[in-house]
Short mmCIF file of C-alpha atoms and ligand atoms in Angstrom, two decimals:
data_model
loop_
_atom_site.label_atom_id
_atom_site.label_comp_id
_atom_site.label_asym_id
_atom_site.label_seq_id
_atom_site.Cartn_x
_atom_site.Cartn_y
_atom_site.Cartn_z
CA MET A 1 -49.45 56.44 -86.10
CA SER A 2 -49.68 54.62 -88.81
CA THR A 3 -48.38 51.15 -89.54
CA LEU A 4 -44.94 49.98 -91.08
CA TRP A 5 -46.39 49.38 -94.06
CA GLY A 6 -48.89 51.83 -94.77
CA GLY A 7 -47.18 53.86 -97.63
CA ARG A 8 -48.66 51.39 -99.89
CA MET A 9 -52.14 51.71 -98.80
CA SER A 10 -54.83 54.95 -99.22
CA GLU A 11 -56.72 54.30 -96.53
CA PRO A 12 -56.07 53.11 -92.64
CA PRO A 13 -56.34 50.02 -91.45
CA ALA A 14 -59.66 48.86 -90.17
CA ASP A 15 -59.73 48.25 -86.69
CA GLU A 16 -61.03 44.24 -87.20
CA LEU A 17 -58.12 43.86 -89.09
CA MET A 18 -55.48 45.00 -86.12
CA GLU A 19 -57.74 43.29 -83.71
CA PHE A 20 -57.05 39.86 -85.92
CA THR A 21 -53.78 40.28 -86.53
CA THR A 22 -52.02 41.22 -84.34
CA SER A 23 -49.48 38.99 -82.30
CA LEU A 24 -48.61 41.16 -79.77
CA GLY A 25 -50.86 39.79 -77.20
CA PHE A 26 -48.52 36.74 -77.47
CA ASP A 27 -44.88 37.73 -79.13
CA ARG A 28 -43.85 40.11 -76.49
CA GLU A 29 -41.74 36.69 -74.95
CA LEU A 30 -39.73 37.04 -77.86
CA ALA A 31 -38.78 40.97 -76.82
CA GLN A 32 -35.03 39.63 -75.73
CA ALA A 33 -34.65 37.90 -78.95
CA ASP A 34 -35.46 40.51 -80.64
CA ILE A 35 -33.22 42.96 -79.49
CA ALA A 36 -30.95 40.94 -79.69
CA GLY A 37 -31.47 39.59 -83.44
CA SER A 38 -31.67 43.39 -84.30
CA ARG A 39 -28.14 43.92 -82.81
CA ALA A 40 -26.17 41.63 -84.90
CA HIS A 41 -28.23 42.96 -87.50
CA VAL A 42 -26.91 46.25 -86.78
CA ARG A 43 -23.37 45.52 -86.59
CA GLY A 44 -23.64 43.65 -89.80
CA LEU A 45 -25.05 46.30 -91.23
CA GLU A 46 -22.37 48.39 -90.40
CA ARG A 47 -19.46 45.70 -91.28
CA ALA A 48 -21.43 45.83 -94.67
CA GLU A 49 -20.79 49.51 -94.67
CA ILE A 50 -24.36 49.83 -95.22
CA ILE A 51 -24.65 52.42 -92.10
CA THR A 52 -21.04 54.28 -90.43
CA ARG A 53 -20.10 53.12 -86.78
CA ALA A 54 -21.51 56.36 -85.25
CA GLU A 55 -25.11 55.46 -86.68
CA ALA A 56 -24.80 51.76 -85.37
CA GLN A 57 -23.72 53.34 -82.34
CA THR A 58 -26.61 55.34 -81.80
CA LEU A 59 -29.21 52.63 -82.72
CA LEU A 60 -27.27 49.77 -80.51
CA GLN A 61 -28.11 52.37 -77.85
CA ALA A 62 -31.39 52.66 -78.96
CA LEU A 63 -32.05 49.45 -79.14
CA ASP A 64 -30.47 48.53 -75.76
CA GLN A 65 -32.82 51.36 -74.14
CA VAL A 66 -35.86 49.80 -75.60
CA GLY A 67 -34.55 45.80 -74.37
CA ALA A 68 -34.15 48.17 -70.60
CA GLU A 69 -37.68 49.18 -71.39
CA LEU A 70 -39.17 46.12 -72.03
CA GLU A 71 -37.86 44.18 -68.93
CA SER A 72 -38.76 46.68 -66.88
CA GLU A 73 -42.32 46.87 -68.75
CA ALA A 74 -41.69 50.64 -68.81
CA PHE A 75 -42.34 49.80 -72.72
CA ALA A 76 -45.32 51.79 -74.01
CA PHE A 77 -47.19 49.50 -77.25
CA THR A 78 -49.48 51.93 -79.56
CA SER A 79 -52.37 50.54 -80.74
CA THR A 80 -50.14 50.31 -84.57
CA ASP A 81 -47.91 47.66 -82.78
CA GLU A 82 -49.27 45.10 -85.00
CA ASP A 83 -46.03 42.93 -83.44
CA ILE A 84 -43.27 43.39 -81.15
CA HIS A 85 -40.92 43.47 -83.99
CA THR A 86 -42.87 46.78 -84.73
CA ALA A 87 -42.70 47.67 -81.88
CA VAL A 88 -39.46 47.80 -81.20
CA GLU A 89 -38.50 49.23 -84.52
CA ARG A 90 -40.86 52.10 -83.94
CA ARG A 91 -39.63 52.63 -80.26
CA VAL A 92 -35.90 52.55 -81.72
CA THR A 93 -36.93 55.19 -84.18
CA GLN A 94 -38.48 57.55 -81.57
CA LEU A 95 -35.36 57.06 -79.74
CA ALA A 96 -32.83 57.24 -82.35
CA GLY A 97 -33.98 60.15 -84.69
CA GLU A 98 -33.56 59.94 -88.66
CA VAL A 99 -31.11 56.65 -88.48
CA GLY A 100 -33.60 54.47 -86.95
CA GLU A 101 -34.91 54.26 -90.17
CA LYS A 102 -32.00 52.60 -91.45
CA LEU A 103 -32.60 49.52 -88.90
CA HIS A 104 -34.76 47.75 -91.18
CA THR A 105 -32.26 47.62 -93.85
CA GLY A 106 -32.08 43.99 -96.13
CA ARG A 107 -34.26 43.02 -93.37
CA SER A 108 -37.82 41.14 -93.25
CA ARG A 109 -39.88 40.26 -89.98
CA ASN A 110 -39.93 36.71 -92.17
CA ASP A 111 -36.25 36.24 -90.88
CA GLN A 112 -36.89 38.16 -88.17
CA VAL A 113 -39.21 36.34 -86.95
CA ALA A 114 -38.10 32.38 -87.20
CA THR A 115 -34.61 34.07 -85.86
CA ASP A 116 -36.12 35.15 -82.72
CA LEU A 117 -38.37 31.94 -82.51
CA ARG A 118 -35.09 30.01 -82.73
CA LEU A 119 -33.08 31.95 -79.99
CA PHE A 120 -35.93 31.61 -77.53
CA ALA A 121 -35.85 27.84 -78.67
CA LYS A 122 -32.43 27.44 -77.78
CA VAL A 123 -32.47 28.81 -74.21
CA GLU A 124 -35.77 27.20 -73.19
CA LEU A 125 -34.48 23.77 -74.42
CA LEU A 126 -31.60 24.13 -71.95
CA GLU A 127 -33.68 25.23 -68.94
CA VAL A 128 -36.30 22.28 -69.83
CA ALA A 129 -33.15 20.12 -69.80
CA LYS A 130 -31.95 21.52 -66.55
CA ALA A 131 -35.14 20.79 -64.66
CA VAL A 132 -35.47 17.36 -66.82
CA ILE A 133 -32.09 17.02 -64.65
CA GLU A 134 -33.08 18.24 -61.43
CA LEU A 135 -36.24 15.51 -61.38
CA GLN A 136 -34.06 12.38 -62.29
CA GLU A 137 -31.44 13.59 -59.36
CA VAL A 138 -34.97 13.22 -56.86
CA LEU A 139 -35.44 10.11 -58.49
CA LEU A 140 -31.86 8.67 -58.33
CA GLY A 141 -32.27 9.87 -54.24
CA ARG A 142 -35.07 7.90 -53.95
CA ALA A 143 -33.76 4.82 -55.42
CA ARG A 144 -30.76 5.33 -53.50
CA ASP A 145 -32.10 5.74 -50.11
CA ALA A 146 -35.15 2.79 -50.93
CA GLY A 147 -32.05 0.21 -50.60
CA ASP A 148 -33.50 -3.11 -50.72
CA ALA A 149 -37.17 -2.07 -50.63
CA VAL A 150 -39.49 -4.74 -52.86
CA PHE A 151 -42.39 -3.46 -54.67
CA ALA A 152 -44.60 -5.31 -56.70
CA GLY A 153 -44.34 -4.78 -60.28
CA TYR A 154 -47.37 -4.63 -62.19
CA THR A 155 -48.53 -5.79 -65.31
CA HIS A 156 -52.14 -4.78 -66.65
CA LEU A 157 -52.38 -2.89 -63.60
CA GLN A 158 -52.58 -6.73 -61.62
CA ARG A 159 -49.69 -7.35 -59.27
CA ALA A 160 -47.26 -9.32 -61.69
CA GLN A 161 -43.64 -9.89 -60.15
CA PRO A 162 -41.74 -8.55 -56.91
CA VAL A 163 -38.94 -5.62 -58.13
CA LEU A 164 -36.95 -3.40 -55.76
CA LEU A 165 -38.66 0.21 -55.72
CA ALA A 166 -35.40 1.44 -56.63
CA HIS A 167 -36.16 -0.42 -60.13
CA TYR A 168 -39.27 0.74 -60.67
CA LEU A 169 -38.21 4.60 -59.94
CA LEU A 170 -35.52 3.82 -62.38
CA ALA A 171 -37.78 2.92 -64.99
CA HIS A 172 -39.30 6.94 -64.90
CA GLY A 173 -35.50 8.27 -64.79
CA TRP A 174 -34.18 6.38 -68.08
CA ALA A 175 -37.49 7.81 -69.49
CA PHE A 176 -36.40 11.09 -68.42
CA ALA A 177 -32.76 10.59 -69.80
CA ARG A 178 -34.19 9.97 -73.61
CA ASP A 179 -35.67 13.64 -73.61
CA VAL A 180 -32.74 15.03 -72.27
CA ASP A 181 -31.33 13.47 -75.03
CA ARG A 182 -33.86 14.27 -77.30
CA LEU A 183 -34.02 17.74 -75.99
CA LEU A 184 -30.74 18.17 -77.07
CA ASP A 185 -30.66 16.64 -80.32
CA ALA A 186 -33.85 19.15 -81.35
CA ARG A 187 -31.01 22.00 -80.08
CA GLU A 188 -28.87 20.48 -82.23
CA ARG A 189 -30.82 20.61 -84.88
CA LEU A 190 -32.35 24.57 -85.03
CA ASP A 191 -29.15 26.01 -84.17
CA VAL A 192 -29.31 27.45 -87.60
CA SER A 193 -29.70 31.41 -88.23
CA PRO A 194 -32.62 32.69 -90.66
CA LEU A 195 -30.95 36.29 -90.84
CA GLY A 196 -30.28 37.63 -93.70
CA ALA A 197 -33.05 35.38 -95.96
CA GLY A 198 -35.09 38.61 -96.06
CA ALA A 199 -38.51 38.17 -97.14
CA LEU A 200 -37.74 35.24 -99.58
CA GLY A 201 -35.22 35.65 -101.62
CA GLY A 202 -32.02 37.12 -99.77
CA THR A 203 -31.16 40.80 -100.59
CA SER A 204 -28.67 43.22 -102.92
CA LEU A 205 -26.93 44.76 -100.36
CA PRO A 206 -23.94 42.70 -99.29
CA LEU A 207 -24.60 41.62 -96.06
CA ASN A 208 -23.18 37.86 -94.93
CA PRO A 209 -25.75 36.08 -92.72
CA ALA A 210 -22.12 33.72 -91.86
CA PHE A 211 -21.52 37.37 -90.21
CA THR A 212 -25.00 37.86 -88.23
CA ALA A 213 -25.22 33.95 -87.62
CA SER A 214 -21.97 33.59 -85.51
CA GLU A 215 -23.39 37.03 -83.68
CA LEU A 216 -25.84 35.52 -82.25
CA GLY A 217 -24.21 32.52 -81.29
CA PHE A 218 -25.85 29.81 -83.99
CA ALA A 219 -23.50 27.35 -84.87
CA GLU A 220 -24.16 27.99 -88.85
CA PRO A 221 -26.43 30.13 -91.48
CA PHE A 222 -28.95 28.98 -93.37
CA GLN A 223 -28.80 27.49 -96.58
CA ASN A 224 -31.94 28.30 -98.64
CA SER A 225 -33.48 31.57 -98.30
CA LEU A 226 -37.40 30.21 -99.12
CA ASP A 227 -36.60 27.60 -97.01
CA ALA A 228 -35.12 30.08 -93.85
CA VAL A 229 -38.12 31.71 -93.45
CA SER A 230 -40.56 29.17 -93.17
CA ASP A 231 -39.08 26.04 -91.76
CA ARG A 232 -41.12 25.32 -88.79
CA ASP A 233 -39.90 21.90 -88.48
CA PHE A 234 -37.76 22.90 -85.83
CA ALA A 235 -41.29 24.47 -83.68
CA ALA A 236 -43.05 20.85 -84.68
CA GLU A 237 -39.78 18.92 -83.16
CA CYS A 238 -39.62 20.89 -80.12
CA LEU A 239 -43.60 20.17 -79.55
CA PHE A 240 -43.34 16.76 -80.17
CA VAL A 241 -40.37 16.42 -77.10
CA LEU A 242 -42.19 18.51 -74.79
CA ALA A 243 -45.23 16.23 -75.43
CA LEU A 244 -43.39 13.22 -74.84
CA LEU A 245 -41.71 14.44 -71.92
CA GLY A 246 -45.53 15.56 -70.54
CA VAL A 247 -46.60 12.07 -71.47
CA HIS A 248 -44.00 10.63 -69.49
CA LEU A 249 -44.88 13.40 -66.35
CA SER A 250 -48.21 11.74 -67.16
CA ARG A 251 -47.24 8.31 -66.72
CA LEU A 252 -45.15 9.26 -63.37
CA GLY A 253 -48.82 11.51 -62.33
CA GLU A 254 -50.82 8.57 -62.73
CA GLU A 255 -48.74 6.26 -60.70
CA VAL A 256 -48.81 8.53 -57.80
CA VAL A 257 -52.39 9.35 -58.25
CA PHE A 258 -53.01 5.61 -57.69
CA TYR A 259 -50.21 4.74 -54.97
CA SER A 260 -51.09 7.86 -52.83
CA SER A 261 -55.24 6.30 -53.21
CA GLN A 262 -56.47 4.18 -49.89
CA GLU A 263 -56.89 1.35 -52.52
CA ALA A 264 -52.70 1.04 -52.59
CA GLY A 265 -51.25 3.28 -49.52
CA PHE A 266 -47.77 2.78 -50.94
CA VAL A 267 -47.24 6.75 -50.42
CA ARG A 268 -48.21 9.94 -48.18
CA LEU A 269 -47.77 13.00 -50.04
CA ALA A 270 -46.66 16.01 -48.16
CA ASP A 271 -49.22 18.39 -47.02
CA ALA A 272 -47.33 20.95 -49.19
CA TYR A 273 -47.56 19.26 -52.45
CA SER A 274 -51.23 18.37 -51.63
CA THR A 275 -54.31 20.12 -52.07
CA GLY A 276 -57.66 20.10 -49.91
CA SER A 277 -61.57 19.79 -50.34
CA SER A 278 -63.64 23.14 -50.08
CA MET A 279 -66.04 21.26 -48.87
CA LEU A 280 -64.58 17.54 -47.18
CA PRO A 281 -62.55 18.79 -44.60
CA HIS A 282 -60.26 15.05 -44.18
CA LYS A 283 -59.37 15.60 -47.81
CA LYS A 284 -56.11 15.50 -48.69
CA ASN A 285 -55.57 15.05 -53.05
CA PRO A 286 -53.21 14.46 -55.44
CA ASP A 287 -53.44 17.53 -57.60
CA ILE A 288 -50.14 18.31 -58.47
CA ALA A 289 -50.27 14.18 -60.23
CA GLU A 290 -53.28 15.11 -61.84
CA LEU A 291 -52.72 18.13 -63.42
CA ALA A 292 -49.93 16.05 -64.32
CA ARG A 293 -51.62 13.46 -66.36
CA ALA A 294 -54.28 16.20 -67.53
CA LYS A 295 -51.04 18.41 -69.41
CA SER A 296 -50.36 15.85 -71.54
CA GLY A 297 -53.29 16.19 -73.25
CA ARG A 298 -52.45 19.83 -73.90
CA LEU A 299 -49.42 19.24 -74.63
CA ILE A 300 -50.42 17.03 -77.23
CA GLY A 301 -52.83 19.16 -78.79
CA ASN A 302 -50.60 22.45 -79.09
CA LEU A 303 -47.72 19.67 -81.30
CA THR A 304 -51.24 18.70 -83.32
CA GLY A 305 -52.56 21.91 -83.70
CA LEU A 306 -48.81 23.36 -85.04
CA LEU A 307 -48.59 20.25 -87.52
CA ALA A 308 -52.29 21.12 -88.81
CA VAL A 309 -51.49 24.83 -89.48
CA LEU A 310 -48.24 23.65 -91.47
CA LYS A 311 -50.08 20.73 -93.71
CA GLY A 312 -50.02 21.80 -96.60
CA LEU A 313 -48.66 25.75 -96.88
CA PRO A 314 -46.75 27.17 -100.02
CA LEU A 315 -43.37 28.49 -99.91
CA ALA A 316 -42.75 30.42 -98.22
CA TYR A 317 -43.48 32.86 -95.66
CA ASN A 318 -47.73 32.38 -94.71
CA ARG A 319 -49.13 34.29 -91.69
CA ASP A 320 -49.81 31.46 -90.76
CA LEU A 321 -46.80 31.02 -89.39
CA GLN A 322 -47.62 33.42 -86.74
CA GLU A 323 -49.53 30.53 -85.34
CA ASP A 324 -46.38 28.67 -84.45
CA LYS A 325 -45.96 31.12 -80.85
CA GLU A 326 -48.87 29.85 -78.46
CA PRO A 327 -47.75 27.00 -78.61
CA MET A 328 -44.29 27.10 -78.41
CA PHE A 329 -44.87 29.11 -75.45
CA ASP A 330 -47.48 27.50 -73.42
CA SER A 331 -45.32 23.79 -73.89
CA PHE A 332 -41.94 25.18 -72.84
CA LYS A 333 -44.04 26.93 -69.71
CA GLN A 334 -46.50 24.23 -68.55
CA VAL A 335 -43.01 21.96 -69.17
CA ARG A 336 -41.35 23.80 -66.68
CA LEU A 337 -43.96 24.16 -64.39
CA GLY A 338 -44.98 20.34 -64.15
CA LEU A 339 -41.63 19.47 -63.56
CA ALA A 340 -40.65 21.78 -61.10
CA ALA A 341 -44.12 20.66 -59.32
CA MET A 342 -43.48 16.94 -60.25
CA ARG A 343 -39.77 17.17 -58.52
CA GLY A 344 -41.16 18.62 -55.30
CA LEU A 345 -43.75 15.83 -55.05
CA VAL A 346 -41.64 12.95 -55.67
CA ALA A 347 -38.89 14.99 -53.50
CA THR A 348 -41.43 15.18 -50.96
CA MET A 349 -43.77 12.19 -50.40
CA GLU A 350 -43.34 9.83 -48.36
CA PHE A 351 -42.98 5.58 -48.91
CA ASP A 352 -44.70 3.21 -46.63
CA TYR A 353 -41.91 0.40 -47.71
CA GLU A 354 -43.79 -1.93 -44.95
CA LYS A 355 -46.87 -1.54 -47.24
CA MET A 356 -45.12 -2.15 -50.45
CA ALA A 357 -43.32 -5.41 -49.05
CA GLU A 358 -47.05 -6.72 -48.04
CA ALA A 359 -47.71 -6.02 -51.55
CA ALA A 360 -45.08 -7.94 -52.61
CA SER A 361 -45.31 -11.02 -49.94
CA ASP A 362 -48.04 -12.47 -52.25
CA PRO A 363 -46.33 -16.12 -53.23
CA THR A 364 -47.97 -16.04 -56.45
CA LEU A 365 -45.72 -13.81 -57.71
CA VAL A 366 -43.03 -15.69 -57.86
CA SER A 367 -44.59 -18.42 -59.93
CA VAL A 368 -42.19 -18.03 -62.86
CA ASP A 369 -39.45 -18.43 -60.68
CA LEU A 370 -40.51 -21.73 -59.93
CA ALA A 371 -41.64 -22.92 -63.28
CA ASP A 372 -37.20 -21.22 -64.02
CA PHE A 373 -36.68 -23.75 -61.07
CA LEU A 374 -38.54 -26.69 -62.93
CA VAL A 375 -36.75 -25.74 -66.48
CA ARG A 376 -33.50 -25.72 -64.76
CA LYS A 377 -34.28 -29.30 -64.04
CA GLY A 378 -35.04 -29.79 -68.12
CA VAL A 379 -38.48 -29.35 -67.98
CA PRO A 380 -40.10 -27.59 -70.99
CA PHE A 381 -41.19 -24.19 -70.05
CA ARG A 382 -44.48 -24.68 -71.37
CA GLU A 383 -44.85 -27.79 -69.22
CA ALA A 384 -43.43 -25.99 -66.08
CA HIS A 385 -45.84 -23.20 -66.66
CA ARG A 386 -48.71 -25.63 -66.95
CA ARG A 387 -47.24 -27.61 -63.72
CA ILE A 388 -47.20 -23.98 -61.33
CA ALA A 389 -50.08 -22.68 -63.42
CA ARG A 390 -52.48 -25.71 -61.66
CA LEU A 391 -50.27 -25.75 -58.85
CA ILE A 392 -51.61 -22.07 -58.30
CA ALA A 393 -55.02 -22.32 -59.20
CA ARG A 394 -54.91 -24.90 -56.65
CA TYR A 395 -53.42 -23.08 -53.50
CA LEU A 396 -55.64 -20.58 -54.76
CA GLU A 397 -59.06 -22.82 -54.53
CA ALA A 398 -57.81 -24.35 -51.02
CA GLU A 399 -57.34 -20.90 -49.68
CA ILE A 400 -60.89 -19.48 -51.01
CA SER A 401 -62.77 -22.33 -49.72
CA SER A 402 -61.27 -22.17 -46.50
CA ARG A 403 -61.86 -18.74 -45.87
CA PRO A 404 -64.23 -17.95 -43.25
CA ALA A 405 -66.49 -15.16 -44.70
CA GLY A 406 -64.49 -12.56 -44.65
CA GLN A 407 -61.79 -12.96 -43.57
CA VAL A 408 -57.93 -14.38 -44.35
CA SER A 409 -57.95 -18.41 -44.17
CA LYS A 410 -55.56 -19.51 -41.15
CA ASP A 411 -55.57 -23.14 -42.00
CA ALA A 412 -55.72 -23.57 -45.40
CA PRO A 413 -52.01 -25.20 -46.69
CA THR A 414 -49.34 -22.07 -47.61
CA LEU A 415 -48.14 -22.29 -51.32
CA LYS A 416 -44.90 -22.92 -49.85
CA ASP A 417 -46.01 -25.59 -48.04
CA LEU A 418 -47.79 -27.44 -51.53
CA VAL A 419 -44.35 -26.64 -53.43
CA ARG A 420 -42.40 -28.29 -50.08
CA ASP A 421 -45.16 -30.69 -51.48
CA GLU A 422 -44.99 -31.00 -55.45
CA PRO A 423 -42.81 -34.25 -57.33
CA ASP A 424 -39.52 -32.08 -59.05
CA LEU A 425 -40.02 -28.80 -56.49
CA GLY A 426 -39.24 -30.20 -52.81
CA GLU A 427 -37.71 -28.01 -50.25
CA GLU A 428 -35.21 -25.69 -52.26
CA ALA A 429 -37.96 -24.55 -54.24
CA ALA A 430 -40.08 -23.80 -51.68
CA LYS A 431 -37.34 -21.50 -50.45
CA LEU A 432 -38.09 -19.12 -53.82
CA CYS A 433 -41.60 -18.73 -52.00
CA ASP A 434 -39.88 -15.79 -49.84
CA ILE A 435 -39.61 -12.66 -52.02
CA GLY A 436 -36.20 -12.30 -50.85
CA THR A 437 -35.06 -15.38 -52.08
CA ALA A 438 -36.62 -15.39 -55.34
CA LEU A 439 -35.51 -12.00 -55.85
CA VAL A 440 -31.78 -12.65 -54.92
CA ALA A 441 -31.72 -15.50 -57.37
CA ARG A 442 -33.24 -12.76 -60.18
CA GLN A 443 -29.97 -11.76 -61.23
CA SER A 444 -30.57 -11.32 -65.28
CA PRO A 445 -29.02 -8.07 -66.55
CA GLY A 446 -31.37 -4.71 -66.13
CA GLY A 447 -33.62 -6.17 -64.21
CA GLY A 448 -35.48 -5.64 -60.80
CA GLY A 449 -32.88 -8.03 -58.39
CA PRO A 450 -30.88 -6.21 -56.03
CA GLU A 451 -27.47 -7.12 -57.86
CA ALA A 452 -28.59 -5.98 -61.13
CA VAL A 453 -30.50 -2.62 -59.71
CA SER A 454 -27.14 -1.94 -58.02
CA LYS A 455 -25.07 -1.99 -61.38
CA GLN A 456 -28.20 0.14 -62.69
CA LEU A 457 -27.66 2.49 -59.93
CA GLN A 458 -24.34 3.09 -61.08
CA GLN A 459 -25.12 3.48 -64.87
CA PHE A 460 -27.70 6.01 -64.22
CA THR A 461 -25.47 8.03 -61.84
CA SER A 462 -22.71 7.67 -65.04
CA GLN A 463 -25.94 8.81 -67.60
CA LEU A 464 -26.58 11.67 -65.05
CA ARG A 465 -23.36 12.63 -64.69
CA SER A 466 -22.96 12.94 -68.82
CA ASP A 467 -25.93 14.60 -69.05
CA MET A 468 -24.91 17.53 -66.75
CA ALA A 469 -21.76 17.43 -68.16
CA ARG A 470 -22.99 18.05 -71.89
CA LEU A 471 -25.30 21.33 -70.15
CA GLN A 472 -22.75 22.13 -68.06
CA ALA A 473 -20.64 22.96 -71.66
CA LEU A 474 -23.85 24.04 -73.50
CA SER A 475 -24.59 26.71 -70.98
CA GLY A 476 -20.76 27.95 -70.78
N1 LIG B 501 -46.16 38.30 -86.22
C1 LIG B 501 -45.35 37.94 -87.68
C2 LIG B 501 -45.34 36.15 -86.88
O1 LIG B 501 -44.82 36.05 -86.04
C3 LIG B 501 -43.99 38.41 -87.68
C4 LIG B 501 -44.10 38.63 -89.60
C5 LIG B 501 -44.93 39.43 -90.58
N2 LIG B 501 -44.74 38.75 -91.53
C6 LIG B 501 -45.44 39.18 -92.45
N3 LIG B 501 -44.42 39.22 -93.81
N4 LIG B 501 -46.58 40.10 -92.19
O2 LIG B 501 -44.86 35.52 -88.07
#
């Protein structure tokens, strides 16, 4: 057995060289893309009359068989298979005989591997986009079911303003909508075939890159062969899009961790989506949400790792580029696993609407609505802010000082009482201390009140529909 390039060498490759440089441990992931790329190349060779129709048939048959062997894991790799491309070519030659030696005519592994990885990414990006949409559908369903349930929105992780729970759920939904857009956008940009670029400078044989591009379903062929074999922008872009999607999952994950804690108690996780403790019999833990939080670190690492590999690389191909594959495979896999798990988690968790309403019923959360009430009466906002802040400080002071140790006070005045007695506020403003009234009054477009949220639900539904149609058209 020898390597494909053994003819140039006077001695066989050292074991350490093979061990250090092989990519076979991970690039099997590209097997089916490699078969597809080779099939297109064979048809290109036939069309250019470099091989006969019969030779093409023999090669295509051998490629089909190799594809099936790889698929069923019956394929026997040997110690000189450096990567998936050499393994496929070796086996094709074994099966097809002499004509197998014509397979690599006018082609290099440099244009071959770039083609394979783009084919792989095109499929994966669609799969990820589908999985994101499935998670968005769950968020939308839960938002619809939540109806008018109220939720204390936070800033700085301090309760800030009541909003509808649906508003909060859709906030995550919109972030994921941008992810879908980015996934499809990255896919469109990488839809370029490098096949025909050869090692770096093209070929003297009459091969037509536009033909193989269209055989492979790429939108267009490359414009510059040096760029075609060395460009990994597309890989970096995939990793960025996946990292940002991972960051979005991590934020949702962190909230599930917090909201399911005893401290908040807003959600209860389904048993099937919770883990237990090996020591503490009572524990039920949010491990999916925690790993969604953690995996974003790894996804960011994959992106920065590849950028560091690419930085300063001279044109054109360098073996460094082989380091593009593991982060790509890993990021796609982790994101797909994470999306499916988070979808199940969100779909099955139980909301404690009462507990949420209780948290949102803290009357101080309507402070800005009270200030706005004064604004409507002509008070400048800064002054209104000061007056309401003083009123709330008075309320909290009275509430705390009248509180029997460790208990909630019964006889301190409520904020509503204080508002009622306050000049310029009075009975009408006092009504705002009931969360429902304050929320209904909050009608600004895109805001967290019921009227705006019901419009938002419609917008989100139509965004989701149009993204689904986009995906459908691309999958077809
Ligand atoms: N396994 C290699 C990679 O992933 C294939 C290309 C090898 N090209 C070369 N000139 N050594 O990049």
